mmCIF file of C-alpha atoms and ligand atoms in Angstrom:
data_model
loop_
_atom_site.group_PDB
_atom_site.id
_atom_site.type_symbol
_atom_site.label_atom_id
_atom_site.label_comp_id
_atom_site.label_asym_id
_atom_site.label_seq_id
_atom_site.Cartn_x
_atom_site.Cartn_y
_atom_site.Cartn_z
ATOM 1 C CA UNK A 1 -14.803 2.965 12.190
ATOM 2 C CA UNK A 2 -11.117 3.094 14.280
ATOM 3 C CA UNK A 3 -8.331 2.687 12.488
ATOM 4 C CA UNK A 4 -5.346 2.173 14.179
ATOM 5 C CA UNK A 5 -2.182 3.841 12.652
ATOM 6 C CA UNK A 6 1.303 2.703 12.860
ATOM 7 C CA UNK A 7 4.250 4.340 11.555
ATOM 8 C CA UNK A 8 6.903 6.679 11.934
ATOM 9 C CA UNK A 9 7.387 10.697 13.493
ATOM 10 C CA UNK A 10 9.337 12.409 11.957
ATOM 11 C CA UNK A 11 11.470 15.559 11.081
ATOM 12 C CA UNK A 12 12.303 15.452 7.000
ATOM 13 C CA UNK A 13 14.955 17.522 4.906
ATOM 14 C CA UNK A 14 13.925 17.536 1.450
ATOM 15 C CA UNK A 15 15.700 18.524 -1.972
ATOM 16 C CA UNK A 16 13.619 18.350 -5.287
ATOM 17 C CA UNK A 17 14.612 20.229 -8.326
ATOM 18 C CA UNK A 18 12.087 23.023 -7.550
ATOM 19 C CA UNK A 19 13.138 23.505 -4.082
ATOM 20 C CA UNK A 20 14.894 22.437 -0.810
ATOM 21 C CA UNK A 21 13.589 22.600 2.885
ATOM 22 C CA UNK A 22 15.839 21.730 5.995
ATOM 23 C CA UNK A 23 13.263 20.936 8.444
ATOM 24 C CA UNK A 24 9.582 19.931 7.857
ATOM 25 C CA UNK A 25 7.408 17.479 10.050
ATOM 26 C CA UNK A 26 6.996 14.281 8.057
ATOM 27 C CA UNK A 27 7.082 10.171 8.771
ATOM 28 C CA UNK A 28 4.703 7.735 7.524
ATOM 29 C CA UNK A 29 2.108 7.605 10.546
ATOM 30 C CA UNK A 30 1.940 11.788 9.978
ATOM 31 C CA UNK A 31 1.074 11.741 5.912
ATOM 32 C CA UNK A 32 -1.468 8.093 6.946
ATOM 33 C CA UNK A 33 -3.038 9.738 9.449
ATOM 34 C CA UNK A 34 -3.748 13.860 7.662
ATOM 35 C CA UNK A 35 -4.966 11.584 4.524
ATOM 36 C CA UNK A 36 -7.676 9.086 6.190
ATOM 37 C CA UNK A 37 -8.763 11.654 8.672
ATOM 38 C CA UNK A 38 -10.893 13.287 5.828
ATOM 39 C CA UNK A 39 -13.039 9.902 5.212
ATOM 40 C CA UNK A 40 -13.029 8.507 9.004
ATOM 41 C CA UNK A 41 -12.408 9.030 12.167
ATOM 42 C CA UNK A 42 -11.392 8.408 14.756
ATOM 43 C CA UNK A 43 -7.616 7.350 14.019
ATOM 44 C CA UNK A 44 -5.612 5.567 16.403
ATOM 45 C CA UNK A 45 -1.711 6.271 16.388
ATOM 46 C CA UNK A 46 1.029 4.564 17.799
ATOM 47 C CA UNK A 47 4.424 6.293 17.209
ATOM 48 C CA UNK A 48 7.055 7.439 18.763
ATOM 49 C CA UNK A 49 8.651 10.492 18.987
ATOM 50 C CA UNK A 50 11.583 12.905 21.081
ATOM 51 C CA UNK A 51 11.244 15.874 22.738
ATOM 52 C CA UNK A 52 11.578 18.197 19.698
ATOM 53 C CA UNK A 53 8.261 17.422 18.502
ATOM 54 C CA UNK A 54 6.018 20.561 17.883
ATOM 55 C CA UNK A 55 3.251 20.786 20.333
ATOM 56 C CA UNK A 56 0.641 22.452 17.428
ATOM 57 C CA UNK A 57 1.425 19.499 15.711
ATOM 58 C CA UNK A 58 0.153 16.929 18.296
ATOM 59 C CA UNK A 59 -2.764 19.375 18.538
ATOM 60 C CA UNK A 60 -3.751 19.846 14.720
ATOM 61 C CA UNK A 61 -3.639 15.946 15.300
ATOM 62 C CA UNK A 62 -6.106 15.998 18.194
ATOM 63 C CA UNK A 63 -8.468 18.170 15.866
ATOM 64 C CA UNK A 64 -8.850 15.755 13.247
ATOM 65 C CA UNK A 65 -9.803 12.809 15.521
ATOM 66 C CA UNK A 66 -6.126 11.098 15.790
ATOM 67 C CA UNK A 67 -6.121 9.746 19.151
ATOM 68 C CA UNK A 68 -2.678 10.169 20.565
ATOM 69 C CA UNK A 69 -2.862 7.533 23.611
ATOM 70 C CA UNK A 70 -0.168 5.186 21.308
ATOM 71 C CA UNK A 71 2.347 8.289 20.808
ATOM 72 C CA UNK A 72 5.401 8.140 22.856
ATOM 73 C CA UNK A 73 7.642 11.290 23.589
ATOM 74 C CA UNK A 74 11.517 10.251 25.225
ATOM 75 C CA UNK A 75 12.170 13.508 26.733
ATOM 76 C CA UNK A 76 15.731 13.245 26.103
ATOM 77 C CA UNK A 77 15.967 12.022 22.838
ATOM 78 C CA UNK A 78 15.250 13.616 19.243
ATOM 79 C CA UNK A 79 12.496 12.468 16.572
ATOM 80 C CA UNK A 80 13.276 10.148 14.005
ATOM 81 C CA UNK A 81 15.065 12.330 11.313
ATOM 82 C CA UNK A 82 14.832 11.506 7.195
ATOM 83 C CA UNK A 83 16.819 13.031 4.338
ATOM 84 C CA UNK A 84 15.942 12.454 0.644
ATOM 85 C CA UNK A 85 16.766 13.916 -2.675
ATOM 86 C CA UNK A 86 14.595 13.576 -5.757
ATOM 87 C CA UNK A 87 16.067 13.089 -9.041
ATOM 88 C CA UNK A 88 14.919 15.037 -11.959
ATOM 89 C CA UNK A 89 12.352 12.742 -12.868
ATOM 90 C CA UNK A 90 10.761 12.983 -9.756
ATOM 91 C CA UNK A 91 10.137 9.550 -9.590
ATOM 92 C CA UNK A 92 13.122 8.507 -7.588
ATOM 93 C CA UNK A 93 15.146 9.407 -4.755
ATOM 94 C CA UNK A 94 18.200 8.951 -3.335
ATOM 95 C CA UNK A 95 18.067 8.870 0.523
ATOM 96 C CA UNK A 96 21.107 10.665 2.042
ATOM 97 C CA UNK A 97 20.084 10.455 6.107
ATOM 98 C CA UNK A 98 18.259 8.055 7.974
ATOM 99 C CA UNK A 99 18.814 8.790 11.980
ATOM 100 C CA UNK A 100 16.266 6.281 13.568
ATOM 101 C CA UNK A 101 17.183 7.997 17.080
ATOM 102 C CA UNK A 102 13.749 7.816 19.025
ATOM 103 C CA UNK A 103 13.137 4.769 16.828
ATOM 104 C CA UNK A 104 15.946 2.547 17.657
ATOM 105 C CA UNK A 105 14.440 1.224 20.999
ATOM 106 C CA UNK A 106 11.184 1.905 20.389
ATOM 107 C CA UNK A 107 8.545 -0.601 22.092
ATOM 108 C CA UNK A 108 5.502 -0.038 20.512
ATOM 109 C CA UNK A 109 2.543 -0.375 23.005
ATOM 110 C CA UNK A 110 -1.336 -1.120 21.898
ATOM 111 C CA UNK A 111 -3.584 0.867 24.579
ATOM 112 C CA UNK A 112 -6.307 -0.577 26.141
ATOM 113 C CA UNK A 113 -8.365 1.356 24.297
ATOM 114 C CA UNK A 114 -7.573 0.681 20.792
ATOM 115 C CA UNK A 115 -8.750 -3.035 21.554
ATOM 116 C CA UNK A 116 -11.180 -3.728 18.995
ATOM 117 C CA UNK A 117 -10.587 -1.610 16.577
ATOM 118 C CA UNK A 118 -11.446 -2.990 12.819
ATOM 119 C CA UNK A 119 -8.699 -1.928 10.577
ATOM 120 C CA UNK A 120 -4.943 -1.925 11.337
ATOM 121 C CA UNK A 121 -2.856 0.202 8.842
ATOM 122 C CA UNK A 122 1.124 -0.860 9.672
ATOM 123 C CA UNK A 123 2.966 2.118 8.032
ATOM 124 C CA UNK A 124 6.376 2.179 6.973
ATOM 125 C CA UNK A 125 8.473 0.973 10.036
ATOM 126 C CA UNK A 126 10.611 -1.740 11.482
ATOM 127 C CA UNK A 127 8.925 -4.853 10.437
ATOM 128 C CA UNK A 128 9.974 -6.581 13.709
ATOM 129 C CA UNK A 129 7.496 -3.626 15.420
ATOM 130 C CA UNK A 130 4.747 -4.279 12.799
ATOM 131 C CA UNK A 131 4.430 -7.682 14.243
ATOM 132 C CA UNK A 132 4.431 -7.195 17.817
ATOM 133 C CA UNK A 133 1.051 -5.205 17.132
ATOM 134 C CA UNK A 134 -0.111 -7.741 15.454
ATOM 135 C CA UNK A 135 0.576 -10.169 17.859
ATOM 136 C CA UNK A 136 -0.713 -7.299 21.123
ATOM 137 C CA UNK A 137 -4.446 -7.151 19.272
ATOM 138 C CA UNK A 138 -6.899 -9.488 21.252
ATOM 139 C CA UNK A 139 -8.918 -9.735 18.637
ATOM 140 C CA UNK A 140 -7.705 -9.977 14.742
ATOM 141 C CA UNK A 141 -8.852 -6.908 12.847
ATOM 142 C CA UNK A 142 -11.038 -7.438 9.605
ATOM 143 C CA UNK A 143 -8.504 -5.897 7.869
ATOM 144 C CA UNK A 144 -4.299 -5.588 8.706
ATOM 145 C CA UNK A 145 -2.718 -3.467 5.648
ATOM 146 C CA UNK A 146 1.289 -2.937 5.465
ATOM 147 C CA UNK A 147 3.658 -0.510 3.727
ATOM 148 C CA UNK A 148 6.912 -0.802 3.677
ATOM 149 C CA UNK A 149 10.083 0.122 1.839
ATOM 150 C CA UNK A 150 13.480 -0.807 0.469
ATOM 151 C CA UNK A 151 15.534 0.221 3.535
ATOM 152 C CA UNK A 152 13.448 -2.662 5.595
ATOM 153 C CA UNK A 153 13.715 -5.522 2.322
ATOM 154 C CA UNK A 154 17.719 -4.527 2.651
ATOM 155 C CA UNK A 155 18.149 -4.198 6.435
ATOM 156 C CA UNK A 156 15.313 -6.421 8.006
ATOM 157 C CA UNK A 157 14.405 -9.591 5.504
ATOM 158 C CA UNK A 158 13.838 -12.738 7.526
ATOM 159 C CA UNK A 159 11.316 -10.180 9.788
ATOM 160 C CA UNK A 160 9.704 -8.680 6.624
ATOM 161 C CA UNK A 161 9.176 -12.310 5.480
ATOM 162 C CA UNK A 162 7.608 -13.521 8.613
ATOM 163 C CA UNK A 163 5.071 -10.338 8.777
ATOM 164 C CA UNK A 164 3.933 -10.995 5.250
ATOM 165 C CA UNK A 165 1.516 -14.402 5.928
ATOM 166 C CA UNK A 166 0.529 -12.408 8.697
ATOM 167 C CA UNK A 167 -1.670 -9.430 6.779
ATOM 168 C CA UNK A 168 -4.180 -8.811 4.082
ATOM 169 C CA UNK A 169 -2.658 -5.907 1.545
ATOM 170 C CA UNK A 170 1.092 -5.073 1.359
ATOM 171 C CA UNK A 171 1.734 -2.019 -0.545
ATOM 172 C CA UNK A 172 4.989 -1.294 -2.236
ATOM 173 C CA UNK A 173 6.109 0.332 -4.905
ATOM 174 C CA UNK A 174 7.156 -1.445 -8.365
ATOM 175 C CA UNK A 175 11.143 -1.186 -7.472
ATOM 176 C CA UNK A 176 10.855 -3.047 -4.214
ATOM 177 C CA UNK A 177 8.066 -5.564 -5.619
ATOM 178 C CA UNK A 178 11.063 -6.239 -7.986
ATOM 179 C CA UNK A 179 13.824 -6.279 -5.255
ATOM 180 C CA UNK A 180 11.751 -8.250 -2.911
ATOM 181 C CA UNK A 181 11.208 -11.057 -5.680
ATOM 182 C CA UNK A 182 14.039 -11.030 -7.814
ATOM 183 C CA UNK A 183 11.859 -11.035 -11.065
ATOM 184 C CA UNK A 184 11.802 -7.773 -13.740
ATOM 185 C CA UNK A 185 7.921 -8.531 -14.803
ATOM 186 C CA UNK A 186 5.365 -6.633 -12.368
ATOM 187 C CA UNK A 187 3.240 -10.052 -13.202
ATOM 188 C CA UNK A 188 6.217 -12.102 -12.337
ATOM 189 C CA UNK A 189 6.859 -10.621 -9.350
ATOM 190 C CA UNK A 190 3.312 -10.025 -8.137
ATOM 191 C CA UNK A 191 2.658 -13.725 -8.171
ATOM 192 C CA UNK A 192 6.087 -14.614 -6.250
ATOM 193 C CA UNK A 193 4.721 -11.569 -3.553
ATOM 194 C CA UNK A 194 1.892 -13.079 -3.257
ATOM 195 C CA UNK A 195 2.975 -16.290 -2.659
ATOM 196 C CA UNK A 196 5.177 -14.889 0.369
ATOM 197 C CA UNK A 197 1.896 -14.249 2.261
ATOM 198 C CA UNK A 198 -0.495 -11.528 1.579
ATOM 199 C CA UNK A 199 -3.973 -11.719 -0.079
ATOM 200 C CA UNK A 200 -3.776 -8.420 -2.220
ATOM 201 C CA UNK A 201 -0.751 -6.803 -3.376
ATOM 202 C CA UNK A 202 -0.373 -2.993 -4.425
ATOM 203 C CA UNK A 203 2.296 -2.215 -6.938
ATOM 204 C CA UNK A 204 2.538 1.897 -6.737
ATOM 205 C CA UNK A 205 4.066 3.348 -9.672
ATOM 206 C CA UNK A 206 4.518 7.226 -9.007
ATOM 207 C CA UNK A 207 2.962 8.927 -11.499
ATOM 208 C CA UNK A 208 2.144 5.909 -13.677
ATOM 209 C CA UNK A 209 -0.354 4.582 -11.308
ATOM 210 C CA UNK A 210 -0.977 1.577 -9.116
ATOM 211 C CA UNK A 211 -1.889 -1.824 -9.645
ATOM 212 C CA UNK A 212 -4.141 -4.533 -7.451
ATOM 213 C CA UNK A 213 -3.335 -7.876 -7.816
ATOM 214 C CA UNK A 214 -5.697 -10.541 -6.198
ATOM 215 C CA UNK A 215 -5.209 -14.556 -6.729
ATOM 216 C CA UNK A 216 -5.519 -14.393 -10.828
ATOM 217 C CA UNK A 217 -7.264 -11.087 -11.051
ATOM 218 C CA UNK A 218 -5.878 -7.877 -11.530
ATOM 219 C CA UNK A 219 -7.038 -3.812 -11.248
ATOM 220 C CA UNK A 220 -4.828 -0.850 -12.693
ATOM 221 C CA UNK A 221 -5.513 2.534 -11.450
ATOM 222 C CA UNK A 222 -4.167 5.347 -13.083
ATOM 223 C CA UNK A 223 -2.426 8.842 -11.413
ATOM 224 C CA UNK A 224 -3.638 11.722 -12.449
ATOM 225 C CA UNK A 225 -1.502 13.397 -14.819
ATOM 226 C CA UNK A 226 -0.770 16.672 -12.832
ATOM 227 C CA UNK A 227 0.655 19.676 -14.347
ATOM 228 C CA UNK A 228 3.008 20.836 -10.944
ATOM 229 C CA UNK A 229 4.604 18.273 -8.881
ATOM 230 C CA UNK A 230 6.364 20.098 -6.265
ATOM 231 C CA UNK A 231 7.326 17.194 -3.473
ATOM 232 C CA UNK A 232 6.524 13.524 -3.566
ATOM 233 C CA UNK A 233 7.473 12.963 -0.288
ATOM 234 C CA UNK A 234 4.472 11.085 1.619
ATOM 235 C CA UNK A 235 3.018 10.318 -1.179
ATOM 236 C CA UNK A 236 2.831 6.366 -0.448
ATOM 237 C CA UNK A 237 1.768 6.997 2.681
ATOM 238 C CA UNK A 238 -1.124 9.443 1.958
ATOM 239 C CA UNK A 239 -2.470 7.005 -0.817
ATOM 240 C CA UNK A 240 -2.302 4.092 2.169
ATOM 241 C CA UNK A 241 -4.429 7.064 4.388
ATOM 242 C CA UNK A 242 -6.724 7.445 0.909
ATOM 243 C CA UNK A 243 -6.941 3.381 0.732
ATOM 244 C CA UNK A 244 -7.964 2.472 4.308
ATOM 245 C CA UNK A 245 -9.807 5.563 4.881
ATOM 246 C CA UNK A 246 -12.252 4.484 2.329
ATOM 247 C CA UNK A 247 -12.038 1.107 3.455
ATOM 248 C CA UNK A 248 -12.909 1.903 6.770
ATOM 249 C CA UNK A 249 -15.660 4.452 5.626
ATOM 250 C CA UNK A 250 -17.396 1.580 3.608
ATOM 251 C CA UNK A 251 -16.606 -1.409 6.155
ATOM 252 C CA UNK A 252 -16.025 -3.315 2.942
ATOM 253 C CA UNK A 253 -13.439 -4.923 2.627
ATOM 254 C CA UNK A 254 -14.134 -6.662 -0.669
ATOM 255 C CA UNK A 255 -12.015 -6.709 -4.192
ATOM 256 C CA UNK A 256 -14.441 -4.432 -5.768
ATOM 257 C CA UNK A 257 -14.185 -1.974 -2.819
ATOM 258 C CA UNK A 258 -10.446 -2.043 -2.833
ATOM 259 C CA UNK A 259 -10.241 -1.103 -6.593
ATOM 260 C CA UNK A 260 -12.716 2.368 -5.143
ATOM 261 C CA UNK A 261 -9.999 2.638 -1.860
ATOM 262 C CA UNK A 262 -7.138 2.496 -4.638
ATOM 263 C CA UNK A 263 -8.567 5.539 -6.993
ATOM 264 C CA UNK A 264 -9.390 7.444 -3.091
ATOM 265 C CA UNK A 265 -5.620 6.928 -2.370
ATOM 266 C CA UNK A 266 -4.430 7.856 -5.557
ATOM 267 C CA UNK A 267 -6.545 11.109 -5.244
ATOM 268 C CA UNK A 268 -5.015 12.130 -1.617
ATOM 269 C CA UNK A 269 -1.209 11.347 -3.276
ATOM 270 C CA UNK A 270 -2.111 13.449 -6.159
ATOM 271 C CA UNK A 271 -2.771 16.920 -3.154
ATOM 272 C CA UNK A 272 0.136 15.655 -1.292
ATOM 273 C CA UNK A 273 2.713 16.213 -4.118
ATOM 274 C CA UNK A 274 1.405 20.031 -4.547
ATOM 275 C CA UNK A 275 3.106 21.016 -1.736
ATOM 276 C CA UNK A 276 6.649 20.276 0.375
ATOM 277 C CA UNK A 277 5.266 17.567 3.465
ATOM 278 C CA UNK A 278 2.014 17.062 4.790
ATOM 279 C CA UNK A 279 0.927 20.961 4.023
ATOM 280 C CA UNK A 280 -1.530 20.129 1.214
ATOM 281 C CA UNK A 281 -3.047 17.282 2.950
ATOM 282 C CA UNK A 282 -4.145 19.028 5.616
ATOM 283 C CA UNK A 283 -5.777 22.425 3.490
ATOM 284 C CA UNK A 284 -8.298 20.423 1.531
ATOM 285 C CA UNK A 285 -11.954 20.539 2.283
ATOM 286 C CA UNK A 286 -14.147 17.746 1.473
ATOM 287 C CA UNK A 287 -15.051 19.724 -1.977
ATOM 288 C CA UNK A 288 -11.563 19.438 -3.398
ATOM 289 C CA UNK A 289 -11.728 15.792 -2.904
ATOM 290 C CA UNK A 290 -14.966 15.412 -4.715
ATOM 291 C CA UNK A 291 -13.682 17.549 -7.580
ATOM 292 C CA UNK A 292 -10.319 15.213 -7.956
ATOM 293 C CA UNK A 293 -12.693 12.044 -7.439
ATOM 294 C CA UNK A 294 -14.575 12.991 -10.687
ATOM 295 C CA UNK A 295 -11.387 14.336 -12.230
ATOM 296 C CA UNK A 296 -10.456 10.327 -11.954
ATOM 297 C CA UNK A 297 -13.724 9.237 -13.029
ATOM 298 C CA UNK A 298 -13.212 11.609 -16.360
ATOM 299 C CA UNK A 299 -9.927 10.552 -16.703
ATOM 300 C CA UNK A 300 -10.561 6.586 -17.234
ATOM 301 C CA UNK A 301 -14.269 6.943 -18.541
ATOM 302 C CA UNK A 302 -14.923 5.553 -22.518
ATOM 303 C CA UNK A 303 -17.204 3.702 -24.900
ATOM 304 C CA UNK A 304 -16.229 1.509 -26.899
ATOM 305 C CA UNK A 305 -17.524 -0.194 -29.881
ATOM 306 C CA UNK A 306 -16.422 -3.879 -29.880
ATOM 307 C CA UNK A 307 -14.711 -4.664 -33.737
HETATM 308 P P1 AMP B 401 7.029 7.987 1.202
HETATM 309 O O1 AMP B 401 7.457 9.156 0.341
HETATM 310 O O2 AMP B 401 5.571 7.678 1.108
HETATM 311 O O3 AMP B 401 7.921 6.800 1.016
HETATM 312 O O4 AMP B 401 7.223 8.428 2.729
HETATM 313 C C1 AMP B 401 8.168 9.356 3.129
HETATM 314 C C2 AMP B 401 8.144 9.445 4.651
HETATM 315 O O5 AMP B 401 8.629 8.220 5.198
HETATM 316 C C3 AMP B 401 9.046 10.532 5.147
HETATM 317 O O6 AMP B 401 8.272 11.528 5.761
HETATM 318 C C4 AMP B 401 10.009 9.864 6.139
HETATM 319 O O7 AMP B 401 10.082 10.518 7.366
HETATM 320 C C5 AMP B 401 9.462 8.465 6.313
HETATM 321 N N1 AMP B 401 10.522 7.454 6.273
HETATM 322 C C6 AMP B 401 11.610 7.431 5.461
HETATM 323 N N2 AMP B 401 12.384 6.355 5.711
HETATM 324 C C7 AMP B 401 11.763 5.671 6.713
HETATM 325 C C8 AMP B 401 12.062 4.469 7.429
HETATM 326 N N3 AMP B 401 13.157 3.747 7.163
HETATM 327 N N4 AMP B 401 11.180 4.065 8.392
HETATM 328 C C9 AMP B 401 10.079 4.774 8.656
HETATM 329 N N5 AMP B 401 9.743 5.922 8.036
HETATM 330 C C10 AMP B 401 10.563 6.371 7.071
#
C-alpha cells in the first residue's frame, strides 16, 4: 500500500548533553520515510531540497522503496537547515536556528503517479503546503494523518486551523495540544482539539508515552523505559513512520488498529533516540523490531484479580 510522504529535507545541528553534531541529514519527511519503509512500501515523497543534498542519501532512499518523483532540488539554493538544543531532561528543546531557505517558496507538486495512493502522511511543514496536497489528490485517501509543531501553531494559525477539519489523525505532542487549546488538562484540551476538526488525536509525551483520543474513548500507550537516550531528534516523526506504516500494512484503518499503529510508532521512536539522526532507523532488521514489539507487549501485560 503507497503512502505518500510529506515533509521537510533537511540538514540538522544538534546539542544534547551527551554530545553535539554540526551537520547531520534530518527533516521530518527523512525520519517518516526510514521508519515506515520497514512495514510498507512503496513510499511516496514530496519534499524539497537545495543543491547540497547528499547524493547516497537520495540513493539509500531509492533502496528502501521511497519514490523520489515529489523531491525537488533548486540548484542554487541550500536545504532547509534546523538547530536544536536538548535540555537535561531530554524532554525539551530549545530551537536556536530555523533557515527555511529551499522551503520558503516551495510549491509542492503531487505527480501523476502518486494519484491514488491510500494513505497521505502530512509531516511537519507549512500548513498552508499541507493543504494544497490535499486539495491536488483526485481522489480522497482513506486515510490523511498530520504532524505538526509549535513553530506552525505560533507562525501559521488561521492555516493550521483550516487544515484541521480537513484530516483524520493530528499528532502533536502534549505542549502544543496545550498551546493550541489554551487548556492545562490533556482531557481538556483533547476535547477542544478535537472539536477543531480531526477524528483522532495523538498526544505524544516523550518518554511518558502517547495517548489516542477518539469521540469519548481513549487509548494510552506507554514508551519504553530505555536505559540510553542519546538524541531525540526525529523521534515524532519516526513514531508517525511506525503509525502509518502499520496502518498501511494492515489497510485498517479502524480504532482498534490505531491503538496497534501507536505501540509500532512508539517502538521505531524508541531505535531512533539510540543514535544522533536517522542512523538507528535505518540499521535495524526486521528482528530488532520484533524483539522491541514483545518488549512492549511485556511491558504493559498483567492479571488482575478484580477486589
Ligand atoms: P521531531 O524531533 O520529531 O520534532 O523532528 C525533528 C525534525 O524536524 C528535524 O530533523 C528538523 O529538521 C525538522 N524540523 C524542525 N523544525 C521544522 C519546521 N519548522 N518545519 C519542518 N521541519 C522541521
Amino acid at each position: 500500500m503507497a503512502i505518500i510522504i510529506l515533509g521537510s529535507m533537511a540538514f540538522d545541528a544538534i546539542e544534547t548533553p551527551f554530545g553535539k553534531i554540526d551537520k547531520i541529514v534530518g527533516g521530518s519527511a527523512i525520519y517518516i520515510a526510514y521508519a515506515a519503509s520497514h512495514l510498507t512500501q512503496p513510499l511516496q515523497q514530496i519534499s524539497i531540497v537545495g543543491n547540497d543534498f547528499p547524493e547516497e542519501e537520495m540513493n539509500e532512499l531509492t533502496k528502501r522503496g521511497v519514490q523520489l518523483n515529489g523531491l525537488e532540488i533548486i540548484p542554487d539554493k541550500k536545504s532547509f537547515f534546523w538547530s536544536g538544543k536538548y535540555h537535561l531532561d531530554m524532554n525539551t528543546r530549545d530551537t536556536l536556528v530555523t533557515d527555511l531557505n529551499v522551503l520558503a517558496d516551495f510549491d509542492p507538486k503531487v505527480p501523476e503517479e502518486y494519484q491514488g495512493s491510500e494513505f497521505l502522511m502530512l509531516g511537519n511543514l507549512m500548513p498552508a503546503l499541507q493543504i494544497s496536497v490535499i486539495n491536488q489528490l483526485r481522489t480522497r485517501p482513506k486515510l490523511i494523518v498530520l504532524d505538526t509543531m509549535n513553530f506552525w501553531i505560533e507562525n501559521t494559525p488561521d492555516d493550521l486551523k483550516k487544515v484541521l477539519p480537513m484530516i483524520d489523525v493530528l499528532m502533536i505532542n502534549d505542549s502544543e495540544a496545550r498551546q493550541l487549546s489554551s487548556e492545562f488538562s490533556m482531557v481538556r484540551a483533547a476535547k477542544k482539539v478535537l472539536d477543531m476538526g480531526p477524528k483522532f488525536l495523538i498526544i505524544k509525551k516523550g518518554e511518558h508515552g502517547a495517548l489516542l483520543f477518539h469521540e469519548n474513548h481513549v487509548f494510552f500507550a506507554p514508551a519504553l523505559p530505555l536505559e540510553d537516550v542519546f538524541d531525540p531528534t526525529g523521534a515524532g516523526d519516526a513514531f508517525a513512520g511506525g503509525f502509518i506504516g502499520h496502518i498501511a500494512r494492515t489497510k485498517n484503518i479502524g480504532f482498534e488498529n490505531m491503538k496497534t499503529a501507536i505501540i509500532v510508532g512508539s517502538a521505531m521512536a524508541s531505535f531512533c533516540v539510540e543514535k544522533f539522526g536517522p542512523q538507528r532507523l535505518k540499521e535495524i532488521t526486521k528482528k530488532d523490531i520484533d524483539i522491541r514489539l514483545h518488549e512492549f507487549v511485556q511491558l504493559v501485560n498483567f492479571d488482575i484479580d478484580l477486589v
